[in-house]
XYZ file of C-alpha atoms in Angstrom:
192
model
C 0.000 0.000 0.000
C 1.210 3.633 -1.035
C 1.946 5.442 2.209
C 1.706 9.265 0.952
C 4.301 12.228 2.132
C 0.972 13.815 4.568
C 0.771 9.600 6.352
C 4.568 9.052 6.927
C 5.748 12.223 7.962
C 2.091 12.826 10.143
C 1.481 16.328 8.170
C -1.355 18.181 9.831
C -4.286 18.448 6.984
C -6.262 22.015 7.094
C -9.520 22.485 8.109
C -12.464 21.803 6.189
C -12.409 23.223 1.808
C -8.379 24.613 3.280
C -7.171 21.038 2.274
C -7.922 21.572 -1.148
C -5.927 24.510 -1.457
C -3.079 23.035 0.942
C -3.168 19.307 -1.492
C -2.948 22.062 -4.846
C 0.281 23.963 -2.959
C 1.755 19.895 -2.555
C 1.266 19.304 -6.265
C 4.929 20.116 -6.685
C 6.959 17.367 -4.515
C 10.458 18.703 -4.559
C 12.437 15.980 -2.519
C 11.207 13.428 -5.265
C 10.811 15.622 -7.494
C 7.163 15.350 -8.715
C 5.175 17.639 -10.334
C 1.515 16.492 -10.199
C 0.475 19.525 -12.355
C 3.853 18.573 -15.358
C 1.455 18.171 -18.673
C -1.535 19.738 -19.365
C -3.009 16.296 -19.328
C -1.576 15.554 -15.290
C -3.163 18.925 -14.608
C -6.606 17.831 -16.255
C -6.185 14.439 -14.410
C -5.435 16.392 -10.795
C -8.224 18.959 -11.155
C -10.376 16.760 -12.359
C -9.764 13.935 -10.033
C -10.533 16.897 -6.859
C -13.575 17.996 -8.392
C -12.349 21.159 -9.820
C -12.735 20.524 -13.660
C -15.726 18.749 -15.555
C -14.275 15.302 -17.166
C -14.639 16.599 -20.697
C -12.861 19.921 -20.019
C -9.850 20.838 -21.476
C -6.327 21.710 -19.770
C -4.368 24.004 -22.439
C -0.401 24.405 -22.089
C -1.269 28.324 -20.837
C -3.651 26.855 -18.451
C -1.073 24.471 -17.276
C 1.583 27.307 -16.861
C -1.146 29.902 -15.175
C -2.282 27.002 -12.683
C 1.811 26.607 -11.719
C 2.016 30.324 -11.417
C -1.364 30.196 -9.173
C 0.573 27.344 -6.778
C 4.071 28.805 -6.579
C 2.134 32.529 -5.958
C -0.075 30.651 -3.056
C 2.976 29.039 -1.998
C 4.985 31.998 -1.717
C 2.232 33.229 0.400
C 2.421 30.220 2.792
C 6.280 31.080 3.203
C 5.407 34.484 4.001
C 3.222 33.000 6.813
C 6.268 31.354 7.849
C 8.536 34.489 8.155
C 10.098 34.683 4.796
C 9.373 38.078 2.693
C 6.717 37.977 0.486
C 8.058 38.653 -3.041
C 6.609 41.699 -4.625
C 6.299 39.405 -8.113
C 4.298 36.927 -6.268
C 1.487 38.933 -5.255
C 1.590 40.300 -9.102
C 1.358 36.442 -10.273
C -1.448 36.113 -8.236
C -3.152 38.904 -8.865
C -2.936 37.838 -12.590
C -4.593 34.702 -11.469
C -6.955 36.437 -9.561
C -7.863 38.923 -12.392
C -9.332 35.775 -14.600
C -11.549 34.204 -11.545
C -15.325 34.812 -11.934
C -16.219 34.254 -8.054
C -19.952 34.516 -6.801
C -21.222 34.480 -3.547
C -23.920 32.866 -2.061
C -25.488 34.034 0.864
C -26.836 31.377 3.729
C -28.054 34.413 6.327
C -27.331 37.558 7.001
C -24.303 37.403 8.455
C -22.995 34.196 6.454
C -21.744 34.215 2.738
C -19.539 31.652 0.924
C -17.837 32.769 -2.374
C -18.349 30.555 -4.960
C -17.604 29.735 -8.558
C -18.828 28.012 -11.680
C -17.974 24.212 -12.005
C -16.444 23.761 -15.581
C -12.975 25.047 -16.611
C -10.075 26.017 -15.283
C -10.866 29.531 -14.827
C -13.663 28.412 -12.504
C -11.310 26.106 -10.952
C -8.738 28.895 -10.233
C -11.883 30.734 -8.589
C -13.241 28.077 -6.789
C -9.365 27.915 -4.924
C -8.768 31.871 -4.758
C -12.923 31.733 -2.813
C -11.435 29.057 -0.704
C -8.898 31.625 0.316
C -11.040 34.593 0.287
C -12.747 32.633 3.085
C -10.088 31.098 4.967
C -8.650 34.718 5.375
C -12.039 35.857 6.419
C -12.605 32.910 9.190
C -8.845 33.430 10.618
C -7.426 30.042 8.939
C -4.844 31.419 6.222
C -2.241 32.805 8.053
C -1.831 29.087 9.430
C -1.375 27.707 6.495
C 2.361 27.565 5.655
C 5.181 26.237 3.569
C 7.973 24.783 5.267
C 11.233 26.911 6.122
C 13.557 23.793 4.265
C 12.482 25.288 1.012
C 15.540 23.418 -1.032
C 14.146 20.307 -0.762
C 10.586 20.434 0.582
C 8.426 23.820 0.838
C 5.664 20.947 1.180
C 2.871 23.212 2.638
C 1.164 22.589 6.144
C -1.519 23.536 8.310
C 0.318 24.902 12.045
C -1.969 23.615 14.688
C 0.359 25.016 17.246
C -1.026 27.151 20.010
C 1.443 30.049 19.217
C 1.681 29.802 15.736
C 5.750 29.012 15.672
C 5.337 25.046 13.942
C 8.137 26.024 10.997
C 8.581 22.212 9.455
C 6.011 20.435 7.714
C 7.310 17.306 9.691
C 9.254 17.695 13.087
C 10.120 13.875 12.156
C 11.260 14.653 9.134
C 12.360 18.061 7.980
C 12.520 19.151 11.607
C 15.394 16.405 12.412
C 17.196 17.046 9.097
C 17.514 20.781 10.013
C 18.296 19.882 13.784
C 21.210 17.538 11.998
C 22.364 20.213 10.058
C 23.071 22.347 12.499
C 24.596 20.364 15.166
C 27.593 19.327 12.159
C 27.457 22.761 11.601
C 28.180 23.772 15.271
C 30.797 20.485 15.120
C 32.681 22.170 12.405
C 33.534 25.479 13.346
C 34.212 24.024 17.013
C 37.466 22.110 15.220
């Protein structure tokens, strides 16, 4: 049985539609270097397959790139939540994105509304994440969503569940311990 990154290394999964977004961040796994989003037709499979895109839609090569741009902009963000500066050319990227989305809203009371989008092609996917995020900002979620700080070989995003907000590793198991490593040899080499 496949045991996936999220199982082995216990990952914390986001609350409620925040998993979607988090899962679309993790499409790019650089430690095995995996790109769930490579062809327009592993995009088409991935959106499709997370109920973002009807079957018979089509996934063009600018679609492909724009839905890359969308992830690295969103994960960009996530590293931002984790103390590294937000790049001024990610928020452009996203904006970009965000300029295409057609979101709606829906309203459940008076005091509740839920953006929403079309279900059908990739611009309503795109919408249907940037409304996830609308709300997640709006509810107090976002800013715990984060990539993690070993951004050479993992950036794999995660949802902090810590009291105080500090959790900077996707994994204490795993990237945790392989930063923890790296600094005690560190340490061990300038002390010769």
């Amino acid at each position: 049985m496949y045991e996936s990154y999220d199982e082995r290394a216990r990952v914390t999964s986001a609350p409620g539609r925040l998993e979607l977004v988090r899962n679309f961040v993790n499409t790019r796994d650089l430690e095995h270097q995996i790109d769930a989003l490579e062809t327009p037709r592993d995009a088409h499979r991935w959106l499709v397959a997370h109920g973002l895109l009807r079957r018979d839609a089509r996934v063009s090569k600018r679609e492909r790139i724009g839905l890359i741009e969308l992830r690295e902009a969103l994960r960009a963000l996530a590293l931002s939540h984790n103390g590294y500066p937000l790049a001024r050319d990610a928020l452009v990227r996203l904006n970009r994105q965000a300029a295409n989305a057609s979101i709606g809203a829906v309203f459940h009371g008076s005091d509740e509304v839920q953006l929403v989008r079309g279900k059908g092609d990739v611009h309503d996917a795109v919408s249907a994440l940037l409304a996830i995020v609308c709300d997640s900002i709006r509810e107090g979620t976002w800013s715990r969503l984060k990539a993690c700080r070993n951004v050479e070989t993992c950036g794999w995003a995660f949802y902090d569940e810590s009291r105080n907000r500090v959790g900077t590793w996707c994994s204490m198991s795993v990237c945790g311990n392989r930063a923890k490593t790296r600094a005690y040899r560190d340490r061990q080499r300038t002390a010769l």
